[in-house]
Amino acid sequence: NAPGTLSSVFHHARSHFNIYLVLFYYSSSGSVPEYSLVRFSINNKKITMRLLWSLSALAVTVASVSAFAPAQNLAVVTRSGSALNQAVAAADVKAKQDAGLESMKSKDAASSAISKDDLVIVHEDDHIVVVSKPSGVLTVPGKDESNASLNKAVFERFGSESGRMDKMVVHRLGMDTSGLVVFARTNAALRGMNSLFRSRKVTRKYEALVCGHVAQDEGSIDLPLMRDYEFPPFMRVSTDDHQRALLDLDAAEVGKKMLESPKDSLTKYEVVSREALDGNDVSRVTLTSISGRTHQLNVHCAAIGHAIVGDVVYGINGEAASNGGLDDADLPEDKASAEVQEAIASASAGKPMCVHAKSISFRHPVTKEDLSFESKSSF
């Protein structure tokens, strides 16, 4: 309820979008906020979205005119302490995207070779296969099918009803993440597993070593994620400032994914033990990804000041934005210091990242049997 705050909610009613605007303001006579309600009805979704973004920008401008508000109401707390006063240039974003994609292609090409005989099979039946993936191996080959991948090895060993290896994939792990991966062998299993993942009826738990001692024994990290236009193709915590910076960008120039709305993202954690790595504080934690977003665990751990040990992308001095894109001032008091993180990064250089998909539970997509599998981490 800060001065000049503008909030909006819209819903689709038949072919029109009704936008309800609530404008809070302070009258000249006192400190009690007043409001006005206005409704717009527009039958064009694109115009509607542009109007909403424009109104959000207007709200920021209004909020900066502090003369209309009582002095005691001027303090505003935000997640990000840095304000972005200028929209980003599409050409700069595109150049960074191209450079980032080239870097990712080079990394994908370095995927460790794995054959059908190397596979660690945790479960197999007529419809699904559960495999433990080693770190350093791609789950899928990506755009270059010549890249070594777990998907290719599983297809060569088991085949699939469709005769296509891409029709076996129902989820994936990052190249540097080890642990359990499920593949579908039949079309029915593919449909069923996709439905389970979409409806969040698959429970996945990860074991990780993170920098520093996490103070609370358990908790939740509830931070929305967005594509990072400063360090593409990576992710970052979404803030109002960074969303506004995208207002003038065109999807035709930077791609639709870059302009996607922030994704609600939730991670739950439990501290298993507080340990030491070469004399530096680390915590062994169990992470449960509720929403399953791209790079979610990496960004969330970095954003609470406890980056995953060995994470060369989201860890300190990594390729992506530091602290998951947040400022140091936004991090909790128990955050690992820069000195500790740098010492751990030095000690773990050249070693696999310490995050492992330890367990997965779901109902079999065909037989409807309740299944649960576990795999031990290597760290």
XYZ file of C-alpha atoms in Angstrom:
379
model
C 0.000 0.000 0.000
C 2.833 2.415 -0.752
C 1.948 5.771 -2.331
C 1.095 5.465 -5.964
C 0.971 1.649 -5.915
C -1.056 0.354 -8.823
C -2.314 -3.219 -8.800
C -4.247 -4.987 -11.531
C -6.043 -8.257 -12.084
C -7.509 -9.411 -15.366
C -9.516 -12.389 -16.494
C -10.765 -13.689 -19.802
C -14.500 -13.447 -20.255
C -15.614 -14.875 -23.586
C -13.657 -12.896 -26.221
C -12.877 -9.877 -24.039
C -10.300 -9.188 -21.355
C -11.660 -7.215 -18.419
C -8.967 -5.310 -16.567
C -9.747 -4.096 -13.065
C -7.406 -1.377 -11.857
C -7.149 -0.347 -8.239
C -5.257 2.926 -7.786
C -4.154 3.666 -4.226
C -3.258 7.257 -3.420
C -2.981 9.664 -0.525
C -5.289 12.653 -0.299
C -3.906 16.006 0.747
C -5.859 15.845 3.997
C -4.196 12.913 5.719
C -2.240 9.672 5.749
C -5.119 7.271 5.061
C -4.841 5.817 1.558
C -7.834 6.141 -0.749
C -8.514 4.234 -3.923
C -10.400 4.310 -7.199
C -11.632 1.335 -9.238
C -11.615 1.440 -13.020
C -12.550 -1.299 -15.514
C -11.391 -1.631 -19.117
C -12.770 -4.152 -21.582
C -10.471 -5.039 -24.487
C -10.841 -7.816 -27.048
C -7.187 -8.061 -28.023
C -4.846 -10.080 -25.778
C -1.645 -8.483 -27.111
C -2.938 -4.960 -26.517
C -4.114 -6.024 -23.074
C -0.697 -7.317 -22.035
C 1.083 -4.220 -23.348
C -1.361 -2.023 -21.430
C -0.707 -3.937 -18.225
C 3.053 -3.579 -18.583
C 2.668 0.124 -19.361
C 0.487 0.626 -16.303
C 3.096 -1.161 -14.164
C 5.732 1.241 -15.463
C 3.397 4.147 -14.717
C 3.036 2.905 -11.147
C 6.776 3.079 -10.655
C 6.825 6.654 -11.925
C 3.973 7.661 -9.646
C 5.657 6.021 -6.658
C 8.725 8.180 -7.174
C 6.746 11.388 -6.649
C 7.088 11.362 -2.899
C 5.639 14.846 -2.282
C 2.112 13.450 -2.243
C 2.802 10.965 0.554
C 3.345 11.402 4.285
C 7.017 11.154 5.253
C 6.498 8.108 7.491
C 5.375 6.024 4.504
C 8.379 6.605 2.241
C 10.322 3.450 3.109
C 9.844 0.650 0.590
C 11.454 -2.774 1.002
C 12.282 -4.726 -2.168
C 14.038 -8.021 -2.911
C 16.595 -6.369 -5.147
C 18.500 -3.326 -3.971
C 19.628 -2.289 -7.466
C 17.251 -0.300 -9.659
C 17.417 -0.508 -13.426
C 16.663 2.881 -14.916
C 17.071 1.977 -18.552
C 15.555 -0.665 -20.772
C 18.041 -3.110 -22.210
C 18.967 -3.018 -25.886
C 17.746 -5.931 -27.987
C 21.015 -6.038 -29.939
C 23.009 -6.469 -26.729
C 20.735 -9.246 -25.509
C 20.891 -11.037 -28.853
C 24.685 -10.841 -28.942
C 24.902 -12.316 -25.444
C 22.420 -15.048 -26.388
C 24.464 -16.062 -29.421
C 27.680 -16.157 -27.390
C 25.992 -18.146 -24.629
C 24.584 -20.701 -27.039
C 27.979 -21.239 -28.628
C 29.444 -21.824 -25.193
C 26.693 -24.335 -24.378
C 27.280 -26.179 -27.649
C 30.947 -26.571 -26.789
C 30.076 -27.859 -23.329
C 27.495 -30.319 -24.709
C 30.061 -31.648 -27.158
C 32.266 -32.536 -24.191
C 29.636 -34.909 -22.752
C 31.311 -38.089 -21.514
C 30.820 -41.154 -23.683
C 28.521 -43.819 -22.239
C 27.574 -47.130 -23.846
C 24.624 -49.432 -23.294
C 26.901 -51.715 -21.287
C 27.864 -48.876 -18.938
C 24.310 -48.266 -17.783
C 23.438 -48.650 -14.108
C 19.904 -50.039 -14.247
C 17.838 -49.464 -11.116
C 14.549 -50.800 -12.516
C 13.206 -52.146 -15.780
C 9.900 -53.572 -16.962
C 7.975 -53.713 -20.224
C 7.029 -50.033 -20.030
C 9.685 -48.026 -18.182
C 13.390 -48.033 -17.322
C 14.983 -46.247 -14.355
C 18.701 -45.497 -14.732
C 21.299 -43.830 -12.507
C 23.067 -41.157 -14.564
C 26.697 -40.262 -13.847
C 27.776 -36.636 -13.680
C 29.251 -35.229 -16.886
C 26.818 -37.004 -19.209
C 23.985 -35.321 -21.096
C 20.523 -36.765 -20.509
C 19.603 -35.999 -24.130
C 21.940 -35.083 -26.994
C 20.339 -31.713 -27.713
C 20.321 -30.254 -31.211
C 23.519 -32.091 -32.145
C 22.525 -35.755 -32.183
C 26.184 -36.775 -32.346
C 26.640 -35.739 -28.706
C 27.051 -38.641 -26.295
C 23.963 -39.006 -24.096
C 22.217 -41.281 -21.629
C 19.153 -41.268 -23.885
C 21.128 -42.760 -26.750
C 22.617 -45.543 -24.600
C 19.211 -46.459 -23.129
C 17.652 -46.567 -26.602
C 20.422 -48.785 -27.925
C 19.932 -51.230 -25.055
C 16.149 -51.292 -24.727
C 14.656 -49.701 -27.852
C 11.173 -48.186 -27.781
C 7.748 -48.989 -29.181
C 7.847 -45.877 -31.370
C 11.301 -46.667 -32.740
C 12.441 -43.162 -31.720
C 14.781 -42.412 -28.856
C 13.317 -38.940 -28.257
C 9.961 -40.606 -27.516
C 11.531 -42.198 -24.436
C 12.294 -38.905 -22.654
C 9.905 -37.797 -19.883
C 12.270 -35.603 -17.835
C 15.956 -34.803 -17.674
C 18.829 -33.905 -15.391
C 21.476 -31.300 -16.074
C 24.735 -32.571 -17.509
C 26.600 -32.012 -14.230
C 23.856 -33.548 -12.060
C 23.983 -37.256 -11.280
C 21.148 -39.534 -10.227
C 17.902 -41.203 -11.173
C 16.276 -40.746 -14.579
C 13.122 -42.455 -15.860
C 12.673 -43.400 -19.531
C 9.506 -44.659 -21.249
C 9.653 -47.753 -23.463
C 6.046 -47.678 -24.700
C 3.704 -44.984 -25.973
C 1.324 -45.605 -23.074
C 4.137 -45.138 -20.583
C 5.236 -41.933 -22.339
C 1.743 -40.437 -22.125
C 1.316 -41.558 -18.532
C 4.664 -40.253 -17.296
C 4.172 -36.912 -19.052
C 0.816 -36.590 -17.305
C 2.357 -37.404 -13.917
C 5.056 -34.766 -14.330
C 2.605 -32.121 -15.575
C 0.309 -32.698 -12.590
C 3.286 -32.797 -10.190
C 2.562 -36.312 -9.013
C 6.224 -37.298 -9.160
C 8.277 -36.718 -6.004
C 11.987 -36.146 -6.569
C 14.521 -35.587 -3.803
C 18.088 -34.479 -4.317
C 21.119 -34.709 -2.060
C 23.550 -31.821 -2.237
C 26.537 -30.299 -0.521
C 26.212 -26.529 -0.233
C 28.660 -23.867 0.881
C 28.479 -22.781 4.508
C 26.393 -24.007 7.420
C 22.666 -23.544 6.804
C 21.257 -22.233 10.090
C 17.699 -23.576 9.936
C 17.198 -27.345 9.987
C 14.494 -27.117 7.346
C 12.695 -24.531 5.269
C 11.379 -23.437 1.886
C 12.823 -21.267 -0.861
C 9.976 -19.543 -2.679
C 11.514 -17.301 -5.356
C 10.177 -16.857 -8.924
C 12.598 -17.484 -11.784
C 13.116 -15.785 -15.139
C 15.502 -15.997 -18.082
C 18.580 -13.883 -17.472
C 19.010 -11.330 -20.274
C 22.372 -10.282 -18.810
C 23.788 -13.824 -18.717
C 21.844 -15.916 -21.232
C 20.960 -18.739 -21.505
C 20.976 -19.023 -17.706
C 18.258 -18.319 -15.143
C 17.976 -15.848 -12.262
C 15.547 -14.811 -9.547
C 12.911 -12.549 -11.073
C 12.555 -9.025 -9.688
C 10.272 -6.150 -10.663
C 13.268 -4.113 -11.839
C 14.461 -6.812 -14.211
C 10.967 -7.466 -15.537
C 10.529 -3.777 -16.358
C 13.858 -3.792 -18.193
C 12.313 -6.197 -20.732
C 9.337 -3.999 -21.621
C 10.714 -2.664 -24.898
C 12.132 -5.958 -26.168
C 10.511 -7.744 -29.098
C 10.133 -11.523 -29.164
C 11.036 -11.482 -32.855
C 14.487 -10.203 -31.888
C 15.276 -11.995 -28.627
C 12.918 -14.992 -28.744
C 9.746 -15.811 -26.830
C 11.488 -17.627 -23.988
C 13.386 -14.521 -22.949
C 10.097 -12.637 -22.509
C 8.190 -15.354 -20.686
C 6.450 -14.354 -17.465
C 8.236 -15.174 -14.201
C 7.773 -18.785 -13.127
C 6.668 -19.516 -9.577
C 9.347 -21.773 -8.107
C 9.394 -23.611 -4.795
C 12.160 -25.702 -3.244
C 12.002 -27.373 0.166
C 15.170 -28.242 2.038
C 16.228 -30.264 5.063
C 19.686 -30.190 6.609
C 21.055 -33.727 6.936
C 24.369 -32.737 8.518
C 26.764 -29.840 8.905
C 30.233 -30.860 7.805
C 33.629 -29.555 6.707
C 35.330 -29.783 3.317
C 39.075 -29.153 3.489
C 38.467 -27.163 6.656
C 35.583 -25.107 5.194
C 31.977 -25.228 6.394
C 29.536 -27.122 4.159
C 26.039 -28.516 4.714
C 24.611 -31.766 3.386
C 20.984 -31.097 2.486
C 18.015 -32.871 0.986
C 16.311 -30.727 -1.652
C 12.790 -31.328 -2.933
C 11.913 -29.549 -6.143
C 8.178 -28.840 -6.005
C 7.922 -26.895 -9.261
C 10.761 -28.453 -11.280
C 11.964 -25.342 -13.152
C 15.128 -25.166 -15.241
C 18.205 -24.850 -12.978
C 15.870 -24.252 -10.044
C 17.958 -25.934 -7.349
C 21.142 -24.195 -8.469
C 19.579 -20.715 -8.525
C 17.670 -21.159 -5.273
C 20.706 -22.404 -3.337
C 22.811 -19.524 -4.656
C 20.015 -17.052 -3.829
C 20.075 -17.966 -0.125
C 23.858 -17.621 0.011
C 24.607 -21.360 -0.016
C 25.637 -22.245 -3.555
C 26.065 -25.912 -4.434
C 29.654 -27.121 -4.048
C 31.311 -27.432 -7.451
C 28.714 -25.342 -9.286
C 30.821 -23.431 -11.816
C 27.761 -21.738 -13.333
C 25.747 -20.393 -10.381
C 28.464 -20.578 -7.726
C 30.825 -17.749 -6.833
C 32.622 -16.245 -9.864
C 30.503 -18.488 -12.082
C 29.167 -17.962 -15.581
C 25.710 -16.836 -14.396
C 24.693 -13.916 -12.175
C 26.056 -14.238 -8.638
C 23.649 -14.976 -5.763
C 21.015 -16.137 -8.226
C 20.787 -12.534 -9.419
C 20.185 -10.983 -5.987
C 22.303 -8.385 -4.203
C 24.391 -9.354 -1.166
C 22.103 -7.239 1.002
C 19.142 -9.449 0.052
C 20.774 -12.650 1.307
C 20.071 -14.144 4.766
C 22.467 -13.627 7.666
C 23.720 -17.228 7.593
C 25.020 -16.901 4.022
C 28.432 -18.370 3.270
C 31.037 -15.623 3.033
C 32.798 -14.908 -0.238
C 36.054 -16.114 1.316
C 34.524 -19.478 2.274
C 32.910 -19.919 -1.143
C 36.151 -19.115 -2.941
C 38.090 -21.574 -0.773
C 35.525 -24.308 -1.479
C 35.567 -23.516 -5.204
C 39.345 -23.894 -5.198
C 39.178 -27.198 -3.297
C 36.512 -28.639 -5.609
C 37.988 -27.398 -8.898
C 37.851 -30.053 -11.596
C 35.553 -32.299 -9.517
C 31.882 -33.120 -10.241
C 29.210 -30.804 -8.886
C 27.830 -32.104 -5.586
C 24.142 -32.569 -6.398
C 22.537 -35.982 -6.927
C 18.960 -37.015 -7.780
C 18.736 -39.431 -4.879
C 15.143 -40.668 -4.954
C 12.067 -40.645 -7.148
C 8.537 -41.844 -6.345
C 5.484 -42.118 -8.596
C 2.615 -44.371 -9.603
C 3.460 -46.640 -12.521
C 1.900 -45.064 -15.638
C 0.456 -48.395 -16.863
C 0.221 -50.905 -13.993
C -0.688 -48.166 -11.447
C 1.667 -49.695 -8.892
C 3.248 -47.250 -6.430
C 6.996 -47.140 -7.078
C 9.923 -45.622 -5.208
C 13.623 -45.844 -6.076
C 16.824 -44.618 -4.461
C 20.418 -44.125 -5.548
C 23.449 -43.340 -3.383
C 25.468 -40.211 -4.085
C 29.196 -40.361 -4.770
C 30.107 -37.454 -2.453
